[in-house]
Coordinates of C-alpha atoms in Angstrom, one line a residue:
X89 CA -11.2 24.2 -24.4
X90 CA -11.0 24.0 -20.9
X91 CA -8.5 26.1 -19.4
X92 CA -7.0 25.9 -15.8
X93 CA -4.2 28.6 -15.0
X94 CA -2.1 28.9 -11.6
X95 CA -4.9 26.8 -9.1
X96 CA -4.1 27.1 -5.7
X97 CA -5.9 25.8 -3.0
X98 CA -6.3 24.1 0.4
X99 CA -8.4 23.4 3.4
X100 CA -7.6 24.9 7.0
X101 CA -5.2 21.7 7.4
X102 CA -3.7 20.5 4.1
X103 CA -2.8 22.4 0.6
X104 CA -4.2 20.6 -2.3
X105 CA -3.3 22.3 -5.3
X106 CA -0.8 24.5 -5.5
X107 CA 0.2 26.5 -8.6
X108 CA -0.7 24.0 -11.1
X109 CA -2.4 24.9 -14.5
X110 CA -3.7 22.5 -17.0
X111 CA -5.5 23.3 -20.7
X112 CA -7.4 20.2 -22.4
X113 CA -10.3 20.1 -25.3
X114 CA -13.8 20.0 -23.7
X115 CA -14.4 17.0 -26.6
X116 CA -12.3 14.8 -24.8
X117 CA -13.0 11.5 -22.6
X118 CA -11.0 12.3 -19.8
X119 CA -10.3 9.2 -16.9
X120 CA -9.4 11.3 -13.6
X121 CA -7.1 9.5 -11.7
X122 CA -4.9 9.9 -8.2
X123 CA -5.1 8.7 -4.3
X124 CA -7.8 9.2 -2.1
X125 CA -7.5 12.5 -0.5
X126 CA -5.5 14.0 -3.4
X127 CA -8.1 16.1 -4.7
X128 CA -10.4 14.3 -7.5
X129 CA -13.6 15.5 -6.3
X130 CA -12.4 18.7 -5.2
X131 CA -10.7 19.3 -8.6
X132 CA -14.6 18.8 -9.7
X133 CA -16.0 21.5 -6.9
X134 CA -13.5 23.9 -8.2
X135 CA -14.9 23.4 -12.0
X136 CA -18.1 23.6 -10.7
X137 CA -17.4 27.1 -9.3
X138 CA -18.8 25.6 -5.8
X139 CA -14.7 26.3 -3.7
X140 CA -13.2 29.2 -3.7
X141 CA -9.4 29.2 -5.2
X142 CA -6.8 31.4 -6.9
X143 CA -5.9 31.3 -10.4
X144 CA -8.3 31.2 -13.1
X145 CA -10.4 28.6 -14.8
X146 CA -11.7 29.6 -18.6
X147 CA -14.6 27.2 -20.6
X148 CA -17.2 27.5 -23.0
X149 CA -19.1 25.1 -21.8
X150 CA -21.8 24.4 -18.4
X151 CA -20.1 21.5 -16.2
X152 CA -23.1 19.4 -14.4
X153 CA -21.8 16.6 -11.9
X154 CA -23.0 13.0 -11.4
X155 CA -23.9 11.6 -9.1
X156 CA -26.5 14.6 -8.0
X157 CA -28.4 14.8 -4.6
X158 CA -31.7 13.9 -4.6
X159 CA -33.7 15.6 -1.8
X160 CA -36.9 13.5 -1.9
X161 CA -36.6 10.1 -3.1
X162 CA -40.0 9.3 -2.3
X163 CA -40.9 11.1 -6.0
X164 CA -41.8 9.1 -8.8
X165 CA -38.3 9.1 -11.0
X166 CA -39.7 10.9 -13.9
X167 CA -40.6 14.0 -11.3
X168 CA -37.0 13.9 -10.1
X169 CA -35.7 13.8 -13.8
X170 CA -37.9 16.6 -14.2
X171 CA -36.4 18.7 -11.5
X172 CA -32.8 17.3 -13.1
X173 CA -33.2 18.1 -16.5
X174 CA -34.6 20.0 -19.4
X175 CA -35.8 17.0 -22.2
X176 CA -38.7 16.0 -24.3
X177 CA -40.2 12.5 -23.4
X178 CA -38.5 11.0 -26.4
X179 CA -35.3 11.9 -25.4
X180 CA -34.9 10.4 -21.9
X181 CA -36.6 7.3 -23.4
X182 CA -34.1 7.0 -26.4
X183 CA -31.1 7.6 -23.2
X184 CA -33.1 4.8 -21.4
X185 CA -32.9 2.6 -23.4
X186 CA -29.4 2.6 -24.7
X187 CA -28.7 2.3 -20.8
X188 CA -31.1 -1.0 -20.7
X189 CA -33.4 0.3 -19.3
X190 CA -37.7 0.2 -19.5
X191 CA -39.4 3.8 -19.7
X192 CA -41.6 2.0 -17.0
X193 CA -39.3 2.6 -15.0
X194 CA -40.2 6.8 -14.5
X195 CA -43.5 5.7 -12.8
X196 CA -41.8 4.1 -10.3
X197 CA -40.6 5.7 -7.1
X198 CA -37.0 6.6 -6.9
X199 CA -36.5 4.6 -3.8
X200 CA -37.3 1.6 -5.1
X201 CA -34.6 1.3 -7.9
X202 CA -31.7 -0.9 -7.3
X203 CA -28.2 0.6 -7.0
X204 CA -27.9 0.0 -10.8
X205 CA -30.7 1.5 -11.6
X206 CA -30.7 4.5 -9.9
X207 CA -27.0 5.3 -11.4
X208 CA -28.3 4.4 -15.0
X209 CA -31.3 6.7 -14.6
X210 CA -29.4 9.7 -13.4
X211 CA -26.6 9.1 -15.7
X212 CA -29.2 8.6 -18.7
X213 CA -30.1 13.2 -18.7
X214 CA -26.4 14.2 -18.5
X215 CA -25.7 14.1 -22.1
X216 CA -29.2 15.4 -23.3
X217 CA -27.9 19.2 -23.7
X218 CA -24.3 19.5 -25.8
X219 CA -23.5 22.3 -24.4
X220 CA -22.9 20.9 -20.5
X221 CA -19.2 18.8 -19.6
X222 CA -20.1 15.8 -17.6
X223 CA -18.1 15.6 -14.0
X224 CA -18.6 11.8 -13.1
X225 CA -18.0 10.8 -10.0
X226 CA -17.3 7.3 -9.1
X227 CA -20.3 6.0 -11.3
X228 CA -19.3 2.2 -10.7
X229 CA -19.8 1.9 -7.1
X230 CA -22.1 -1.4 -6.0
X231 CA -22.4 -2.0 -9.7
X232 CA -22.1 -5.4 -10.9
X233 CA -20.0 -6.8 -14.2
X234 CA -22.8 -6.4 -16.1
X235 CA -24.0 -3.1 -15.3
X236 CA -20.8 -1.8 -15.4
X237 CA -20.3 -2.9 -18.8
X238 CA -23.0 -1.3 -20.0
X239 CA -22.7 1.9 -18.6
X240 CA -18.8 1.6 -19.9
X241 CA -20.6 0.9 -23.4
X242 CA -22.9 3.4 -23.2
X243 CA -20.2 6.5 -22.0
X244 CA -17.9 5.1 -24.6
X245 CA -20.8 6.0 -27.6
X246 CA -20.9 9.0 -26.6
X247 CA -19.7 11.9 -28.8
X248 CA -19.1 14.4 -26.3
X249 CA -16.2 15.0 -23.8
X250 CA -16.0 14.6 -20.2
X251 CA -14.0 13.7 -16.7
X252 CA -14.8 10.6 -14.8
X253 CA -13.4 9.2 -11.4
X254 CA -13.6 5.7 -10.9
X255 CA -11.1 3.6 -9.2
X256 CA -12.2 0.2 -11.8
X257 CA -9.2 0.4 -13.6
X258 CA -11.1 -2.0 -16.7
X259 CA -13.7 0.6 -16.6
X260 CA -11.6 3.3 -16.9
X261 CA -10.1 1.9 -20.1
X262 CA -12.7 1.3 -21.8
X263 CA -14.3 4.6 -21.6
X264 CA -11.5 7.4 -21.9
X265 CA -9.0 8.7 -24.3
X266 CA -7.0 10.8 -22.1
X267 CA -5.4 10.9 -18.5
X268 CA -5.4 13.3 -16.1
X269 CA -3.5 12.3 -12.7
X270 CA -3.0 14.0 -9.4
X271 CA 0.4 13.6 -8.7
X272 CA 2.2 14.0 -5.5
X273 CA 3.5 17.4 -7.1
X274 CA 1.2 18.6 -9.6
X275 CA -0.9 17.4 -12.2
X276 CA -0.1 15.0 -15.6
X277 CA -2.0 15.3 -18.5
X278 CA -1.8 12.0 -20.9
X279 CA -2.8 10.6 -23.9
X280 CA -3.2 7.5 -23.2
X281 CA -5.3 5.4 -21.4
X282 CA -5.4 4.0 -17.4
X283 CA -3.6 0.8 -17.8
X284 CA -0.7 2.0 -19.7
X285 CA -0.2 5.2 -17.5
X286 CA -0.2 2.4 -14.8
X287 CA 2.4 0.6 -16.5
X288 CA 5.0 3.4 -17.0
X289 CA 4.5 5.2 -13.7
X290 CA 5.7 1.7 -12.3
X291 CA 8.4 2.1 -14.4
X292 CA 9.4 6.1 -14.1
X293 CA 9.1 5.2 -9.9
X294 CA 11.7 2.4 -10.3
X295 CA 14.3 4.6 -12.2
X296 CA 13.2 6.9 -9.8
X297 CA 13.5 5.5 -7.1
X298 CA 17.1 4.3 -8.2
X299 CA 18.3 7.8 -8.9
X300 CA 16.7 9.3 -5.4
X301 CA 19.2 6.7 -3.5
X302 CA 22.1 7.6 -5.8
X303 CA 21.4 11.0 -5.0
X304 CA 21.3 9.9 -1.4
X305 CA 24.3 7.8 -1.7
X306 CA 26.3 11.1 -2.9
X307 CA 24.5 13.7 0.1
X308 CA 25.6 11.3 2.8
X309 CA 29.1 11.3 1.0
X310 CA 29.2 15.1 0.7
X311 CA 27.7 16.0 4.3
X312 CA 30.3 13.9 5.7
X313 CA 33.8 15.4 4.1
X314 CA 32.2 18.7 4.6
X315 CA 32.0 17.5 8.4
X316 CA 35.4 16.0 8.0
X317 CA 37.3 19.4 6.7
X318 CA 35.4 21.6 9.1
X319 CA 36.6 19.4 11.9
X320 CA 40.2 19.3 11.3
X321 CA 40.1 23.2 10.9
X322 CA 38.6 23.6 14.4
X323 CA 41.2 20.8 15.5
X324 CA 44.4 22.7 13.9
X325 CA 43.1 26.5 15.4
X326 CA 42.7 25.0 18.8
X327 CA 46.2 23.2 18.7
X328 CA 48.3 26.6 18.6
X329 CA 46.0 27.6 21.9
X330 CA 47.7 24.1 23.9
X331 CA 50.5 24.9 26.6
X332 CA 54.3 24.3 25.2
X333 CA 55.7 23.3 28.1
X334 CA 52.9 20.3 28.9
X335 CA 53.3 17.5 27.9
X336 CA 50.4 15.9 26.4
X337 CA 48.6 19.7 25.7
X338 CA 49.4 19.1 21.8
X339 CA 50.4 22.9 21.6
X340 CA 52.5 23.4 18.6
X341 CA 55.7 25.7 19.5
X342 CA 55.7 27.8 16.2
X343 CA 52.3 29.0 16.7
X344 CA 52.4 31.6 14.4
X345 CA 53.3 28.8 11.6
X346 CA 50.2 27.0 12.6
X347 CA 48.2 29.7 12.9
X348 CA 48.9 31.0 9.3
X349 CA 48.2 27.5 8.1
X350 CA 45.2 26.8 10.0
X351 CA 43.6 30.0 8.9
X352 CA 44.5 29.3 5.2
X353 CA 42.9 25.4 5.8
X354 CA 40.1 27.3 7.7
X355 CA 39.3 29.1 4.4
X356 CA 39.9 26.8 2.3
X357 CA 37.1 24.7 4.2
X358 CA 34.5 26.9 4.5
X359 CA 34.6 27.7 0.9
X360 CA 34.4 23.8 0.0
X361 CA 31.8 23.8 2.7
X362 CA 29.5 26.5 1.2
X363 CA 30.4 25.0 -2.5
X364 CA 29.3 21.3 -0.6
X365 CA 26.2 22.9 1.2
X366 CA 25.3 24.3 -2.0
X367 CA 25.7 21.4 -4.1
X368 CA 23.3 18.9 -1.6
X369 CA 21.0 21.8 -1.7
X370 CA 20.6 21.2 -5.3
X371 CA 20.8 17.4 -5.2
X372 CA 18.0 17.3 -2.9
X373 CA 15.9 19.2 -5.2
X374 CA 16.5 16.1 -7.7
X375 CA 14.9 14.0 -5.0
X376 CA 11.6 13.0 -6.5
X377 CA 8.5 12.8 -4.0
X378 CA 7.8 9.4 -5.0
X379 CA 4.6 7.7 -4.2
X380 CA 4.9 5.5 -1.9
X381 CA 1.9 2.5 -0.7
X382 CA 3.7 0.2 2.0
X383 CA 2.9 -3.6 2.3
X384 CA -0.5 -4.4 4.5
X385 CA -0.8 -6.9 7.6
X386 CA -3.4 -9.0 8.8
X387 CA -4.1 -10.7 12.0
X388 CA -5.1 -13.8 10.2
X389 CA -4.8 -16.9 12.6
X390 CA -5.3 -20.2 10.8
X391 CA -7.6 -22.7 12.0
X392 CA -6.7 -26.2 12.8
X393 CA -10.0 -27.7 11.0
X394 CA -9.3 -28.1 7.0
X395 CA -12.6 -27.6 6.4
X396 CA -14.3 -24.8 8.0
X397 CA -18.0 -24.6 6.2
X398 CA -19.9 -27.5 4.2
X399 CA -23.3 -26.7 3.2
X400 CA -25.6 -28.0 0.6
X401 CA -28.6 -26.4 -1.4
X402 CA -27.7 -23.1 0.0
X403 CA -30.2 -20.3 -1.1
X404 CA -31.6 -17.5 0.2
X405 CA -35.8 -15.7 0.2
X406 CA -36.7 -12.4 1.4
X407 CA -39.7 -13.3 4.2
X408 CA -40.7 -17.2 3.2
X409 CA -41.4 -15.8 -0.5
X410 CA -39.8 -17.5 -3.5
X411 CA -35.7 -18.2 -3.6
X412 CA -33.2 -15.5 -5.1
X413 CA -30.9 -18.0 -6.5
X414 CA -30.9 -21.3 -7.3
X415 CA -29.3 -23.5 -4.7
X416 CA -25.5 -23.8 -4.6
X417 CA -23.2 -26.1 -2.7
X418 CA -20.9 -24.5 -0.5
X419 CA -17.3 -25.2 0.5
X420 CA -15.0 -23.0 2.6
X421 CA -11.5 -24.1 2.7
X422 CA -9.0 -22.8 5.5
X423 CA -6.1 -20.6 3.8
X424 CA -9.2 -20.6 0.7
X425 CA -10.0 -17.4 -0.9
X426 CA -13.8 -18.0 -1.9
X427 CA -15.5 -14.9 -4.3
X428 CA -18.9 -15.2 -4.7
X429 CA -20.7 -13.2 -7.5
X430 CA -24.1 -12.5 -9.7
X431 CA -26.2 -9.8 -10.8
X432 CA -27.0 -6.6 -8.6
X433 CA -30.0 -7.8 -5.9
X434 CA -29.5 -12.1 -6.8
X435 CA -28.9 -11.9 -3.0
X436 CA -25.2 -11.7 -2.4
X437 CA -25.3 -10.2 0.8
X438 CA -28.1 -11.9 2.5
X439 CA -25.8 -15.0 1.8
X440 CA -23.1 -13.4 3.6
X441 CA -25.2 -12.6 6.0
X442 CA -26.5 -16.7 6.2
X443 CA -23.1 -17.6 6.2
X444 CA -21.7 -15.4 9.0
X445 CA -24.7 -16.7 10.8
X446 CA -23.5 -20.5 9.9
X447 CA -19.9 -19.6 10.9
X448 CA -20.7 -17.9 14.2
X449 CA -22.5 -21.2 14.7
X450 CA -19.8 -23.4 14.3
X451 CA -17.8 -21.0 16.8
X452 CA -15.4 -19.9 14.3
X453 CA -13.5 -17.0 15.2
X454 CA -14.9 -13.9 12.2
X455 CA -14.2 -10.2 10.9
X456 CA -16.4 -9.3 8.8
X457 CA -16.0 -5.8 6.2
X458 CA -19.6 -4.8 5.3
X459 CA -21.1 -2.4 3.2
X460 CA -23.1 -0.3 5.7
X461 CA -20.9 0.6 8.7
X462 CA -22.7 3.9 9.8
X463 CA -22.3 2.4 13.4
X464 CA -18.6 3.0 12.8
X465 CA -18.9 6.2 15.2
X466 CA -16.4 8.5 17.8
X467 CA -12.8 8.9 17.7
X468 CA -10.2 5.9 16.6
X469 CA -8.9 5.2 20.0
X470 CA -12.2 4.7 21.6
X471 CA -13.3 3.0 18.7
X472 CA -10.1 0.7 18.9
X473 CA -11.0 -0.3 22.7
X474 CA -14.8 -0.8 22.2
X475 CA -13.7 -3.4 19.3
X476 CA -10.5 -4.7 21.4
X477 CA -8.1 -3.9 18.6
X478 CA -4.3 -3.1 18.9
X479 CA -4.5 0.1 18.5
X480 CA -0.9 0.4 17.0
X481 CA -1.8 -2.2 14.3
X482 CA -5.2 -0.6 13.8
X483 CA -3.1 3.0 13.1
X484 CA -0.6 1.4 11.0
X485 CA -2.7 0.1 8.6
X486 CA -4.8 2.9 8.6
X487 CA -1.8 4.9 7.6
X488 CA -0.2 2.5 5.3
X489 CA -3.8 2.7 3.5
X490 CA -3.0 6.4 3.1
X491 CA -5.0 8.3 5.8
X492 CA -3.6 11.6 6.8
X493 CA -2.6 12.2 10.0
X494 CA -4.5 15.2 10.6
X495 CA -7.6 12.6 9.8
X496 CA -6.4 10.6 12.9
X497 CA -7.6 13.4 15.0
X498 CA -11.2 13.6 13.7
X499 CA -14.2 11.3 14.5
X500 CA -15.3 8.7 12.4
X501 CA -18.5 9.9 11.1
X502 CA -17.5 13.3 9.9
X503 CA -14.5 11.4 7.9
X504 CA -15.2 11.2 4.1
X505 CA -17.0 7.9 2.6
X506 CA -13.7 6.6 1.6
X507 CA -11.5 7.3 4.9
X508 CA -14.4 5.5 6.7
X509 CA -14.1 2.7 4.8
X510 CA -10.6 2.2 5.7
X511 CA -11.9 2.3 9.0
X512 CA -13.9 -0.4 8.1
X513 CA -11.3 -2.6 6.3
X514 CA -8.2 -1.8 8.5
X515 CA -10.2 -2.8 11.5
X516 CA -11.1 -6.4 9.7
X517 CA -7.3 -6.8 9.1
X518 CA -6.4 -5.9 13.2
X519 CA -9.0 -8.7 13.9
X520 CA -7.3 -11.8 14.9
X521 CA -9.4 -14.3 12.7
X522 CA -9.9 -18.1 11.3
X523 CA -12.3 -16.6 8.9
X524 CA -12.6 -13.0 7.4
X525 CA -15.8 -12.2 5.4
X526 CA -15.7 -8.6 3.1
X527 CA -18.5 -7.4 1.2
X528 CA -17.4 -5.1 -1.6
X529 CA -14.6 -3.9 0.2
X530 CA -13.2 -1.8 -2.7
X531 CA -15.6 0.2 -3.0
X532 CA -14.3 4.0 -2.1
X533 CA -11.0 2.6 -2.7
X534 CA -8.1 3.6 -4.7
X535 CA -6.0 2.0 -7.3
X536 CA -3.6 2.1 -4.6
X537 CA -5.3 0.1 -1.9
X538 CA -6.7 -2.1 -4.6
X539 CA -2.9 -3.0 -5.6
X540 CA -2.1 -3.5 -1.8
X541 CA -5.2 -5.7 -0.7
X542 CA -4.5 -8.0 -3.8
X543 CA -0.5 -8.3 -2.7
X544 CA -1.5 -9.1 1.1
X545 CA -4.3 -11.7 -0.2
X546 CA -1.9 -13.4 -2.5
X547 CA 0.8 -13.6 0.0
X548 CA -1.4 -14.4 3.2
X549 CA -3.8 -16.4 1.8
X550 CA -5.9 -16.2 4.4
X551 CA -9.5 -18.1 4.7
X552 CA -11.6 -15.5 2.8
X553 CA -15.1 -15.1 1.5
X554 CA -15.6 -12.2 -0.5
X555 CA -18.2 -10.1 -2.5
X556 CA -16.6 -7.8 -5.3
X557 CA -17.6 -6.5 -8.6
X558 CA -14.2 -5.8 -10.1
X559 CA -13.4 -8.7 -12.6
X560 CA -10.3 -8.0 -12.6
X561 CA -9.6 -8.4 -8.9
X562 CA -11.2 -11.8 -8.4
X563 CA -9.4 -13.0 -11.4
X564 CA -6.3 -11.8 -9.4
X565 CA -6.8 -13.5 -5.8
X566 CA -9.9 -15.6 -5.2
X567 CA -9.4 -19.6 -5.8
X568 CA -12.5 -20.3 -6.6
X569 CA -15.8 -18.3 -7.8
X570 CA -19.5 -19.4 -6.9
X571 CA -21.7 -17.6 -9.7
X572 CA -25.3 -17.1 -7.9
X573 CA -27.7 -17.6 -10.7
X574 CA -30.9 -16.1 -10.4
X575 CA -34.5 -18.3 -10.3
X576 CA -36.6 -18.3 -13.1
X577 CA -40.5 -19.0 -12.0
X578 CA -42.7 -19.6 -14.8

């Protein structure tokens, strides 16, 4: 068992956790859930003693955390395993190859594994000693359909318990059997699985939401007799205080009468006051901290040509060698959402890349949300100016994307991986545009933003070519879906 009693902590700036406790078995497949910023990976650091709290945290087994850092990627990948992991040869073969994957692949150098690869590999020596609890971290990132499949596959095998963090809500159901969410107030522990903990927290935040503006409905009402009473008390004490023989002074001749009866009124009010001021008191406890994801905006500006790219046998080659996929036709629409997938390294990018290059060309107005946007640096306002955003639009949907405010203050590149990619993707959606291009611009994400991107894309429908690996999502939004198929040279 894995036993969590009275957590508390918090950075300099914002509390985290406080007071929450939690027990589960150590043999479960537990899906860690919650917004970014709410404290998945720092529920992790506390497991893995590496943060300092309060409370207490009881186990009988070693945690180890995925993904690890690797200090010299240089290494040949078995060396690195090595350094990783205790294992015979056998053993990290036999994981290899339920993951897919060639043993050749040890004798090559770290560096040159895909994306796909390298998450397979480390993932392949977590489960090799029973005694350790897996703390995966986002395995799914730049992962295609298919790899993620078969890592889902693979975790789901698996006899032995852990916690994963992904924000692929397929993936997440395939490979858990219990729910753990960071709430707003505290932590949930379910049975059940992403998709229908989904499902009823929609439903528990519209009843919810319902009873927090009765509740409302019945403070206003409250607040204001209590205003009301107190009022006329103050207006009877200062009538006896008029002058009698003025007219118009509203002095009341038998001031004693109406000084007896004021102060019995005056009583009578404050005591319904307290018993009022007592009663919001506790119908504002009722009020439930709901979680709440406001609607997205975009400065899409539609263009007056119907047709804004036609291009035919489309491919791309690294350096005049052979093609990655075999040539497509391509046709981009205005109001069009266009998803474009295939297998990790078919070239995805590089045909963004040809295609931004095309549309610039044509001088169509572009915003672009790319996967590597470590020039993304300094504080939001003079990053704001240097892109000619509006600032106030750039803020907004910053916040409605659930940046803190406190994180408003710091600059760009000391922000987490997932604030800076809402740098990233609110800045595309201040850009005034007849074309936005996004490459995997989920990734880092939460279920959250997911939900809101796929609302503002269905409503907008705004001229859109996109790169994205969740399934799900491009079912949801895109109109139609080029499939990059890859060469084969005999």
């Amino acid at each position: 068992m894995i036993d969590l009693k009275h957590i508390t902590f918090g950075y300099d700036d914002k509390m985290i956790f406080e007071d929450v406790s939690v027990i589960f078995d150590a043999h479960w497949k537990l899906a860690l859930v919650g917004r970014n910023g709410r404290g998945k990976t720092t529920l992790m650091n506390l497991l893995l003693g590496k943060l300092p709290f309060s409370g207490s945290c009881h186990s009988d087994v070693v945690f180890t955390y995925f993904p690890q850092k690797i200090a010299d990627k240089t290494q040949l990948t078995k060396f690195i395993l090595d350094d990783l992991y205790d294992f015979e040869d056998w053993q990290i073969q036999r994981e290899l190859n339920l993951l897919g994957l060639s043993s050749d692949i040890l004798w090559r150098p770290y560096e040159t594994l895909s994306g796909g690869e390298q998450t397979k590999v480390l993932l392949a020596g977590l489960f090799l000693d029973e005694t350790h609890f897996p703390l995966i971290d986002e395995p799914t990132n730049h992962l295609d359909t298919a790899s993620r499949a078969k890592i889902a596959t693979y975790l789901q095998a698996k006899n032995l318990g852990y916690i994963v963090a992904s924000h692929d809500r397929k993936f997440l159901d395939t490979v858990s059997d219990h729910l753990l969410a960071i709430e707003r107030n505290g932590l949930e522990l379910l049975a059940t699985n992403f998709s229908t903990y989904e499902v009823q927290k929609k439903q528990r935040d519209a009843f919810e939401m319902a009873e927090n503006n009765k509740r409302k409905s019945e403070i206003g009402r409250l607040k204001k007799t209590a205003r009301d009473k107190s009022n006329w008390s103050r207006n009877r004490e200062k009538d006896k205080y008029g002058k009698p023989d003025k007219k118009g002074s509203g002095a009341i001749a038998d001031t004693g009468f109406i000084g007896t009866r004021a102060a019995r009124m005056m009583k009578k009010s404050k005591i319904l006051e307290r018993r009022m001021t007592s009663e919001i008191v506790e119908k504002e406890k009722l009020l439930k901290n709901l979680e709440k994801v406001d609607s997205l905006s975009i400065a899409y500006q539609p263009s007056h040509r119907k047709l804004l790219l036609n291009e035919d046998n489309m491919t791309v080659a690294f350096d005049n060698e052979q093609a990655l996929f075999e040539p497509i036709k391509f046709q981009q629409k205005a109001s069009q959402i266009t998803a474009i997938t295939g297998q990790n390294g078919i070239g995805k990018t590089q045909l963004l890349n040809k295609l931004v290059a095309i549309a610039e060309s044509k001088k169509l107005k572009i915003s672009r949300v790319r996967q590597i946007y470590e020039d993304n640096q300094g504080d939001l306002k003079t990053f704001a100016e240097k892109n000619q955003l509006d600032y106030t639009a750039f803020l907004n949907n910053l916040r409605k994307l659930g940046m803190a405010r406190e994180v408003f203050n710091q600059k760009i590149e000391q922000m987490s991986m997932g604030q800076q990619k809402k740098v990233e993707l609110a800045k595309s959606l201040s850009e005034s545009a007849e074309l936005y291009i996004w490459d995997e611009p989920l990734n880092y994400l939460d279920v959250f933003n997911h939900e809101q991107i796929k609302k503002l894309l269905q409503t907008i429908k705004p001229a859109l070519i996109i790169v994205e690996h969740d399934a799900t999502f491009i079912q949801n939004i895109a109109d139609q879906v080029i499939d990059l198929k890859q060469v084969i040279y005999f």
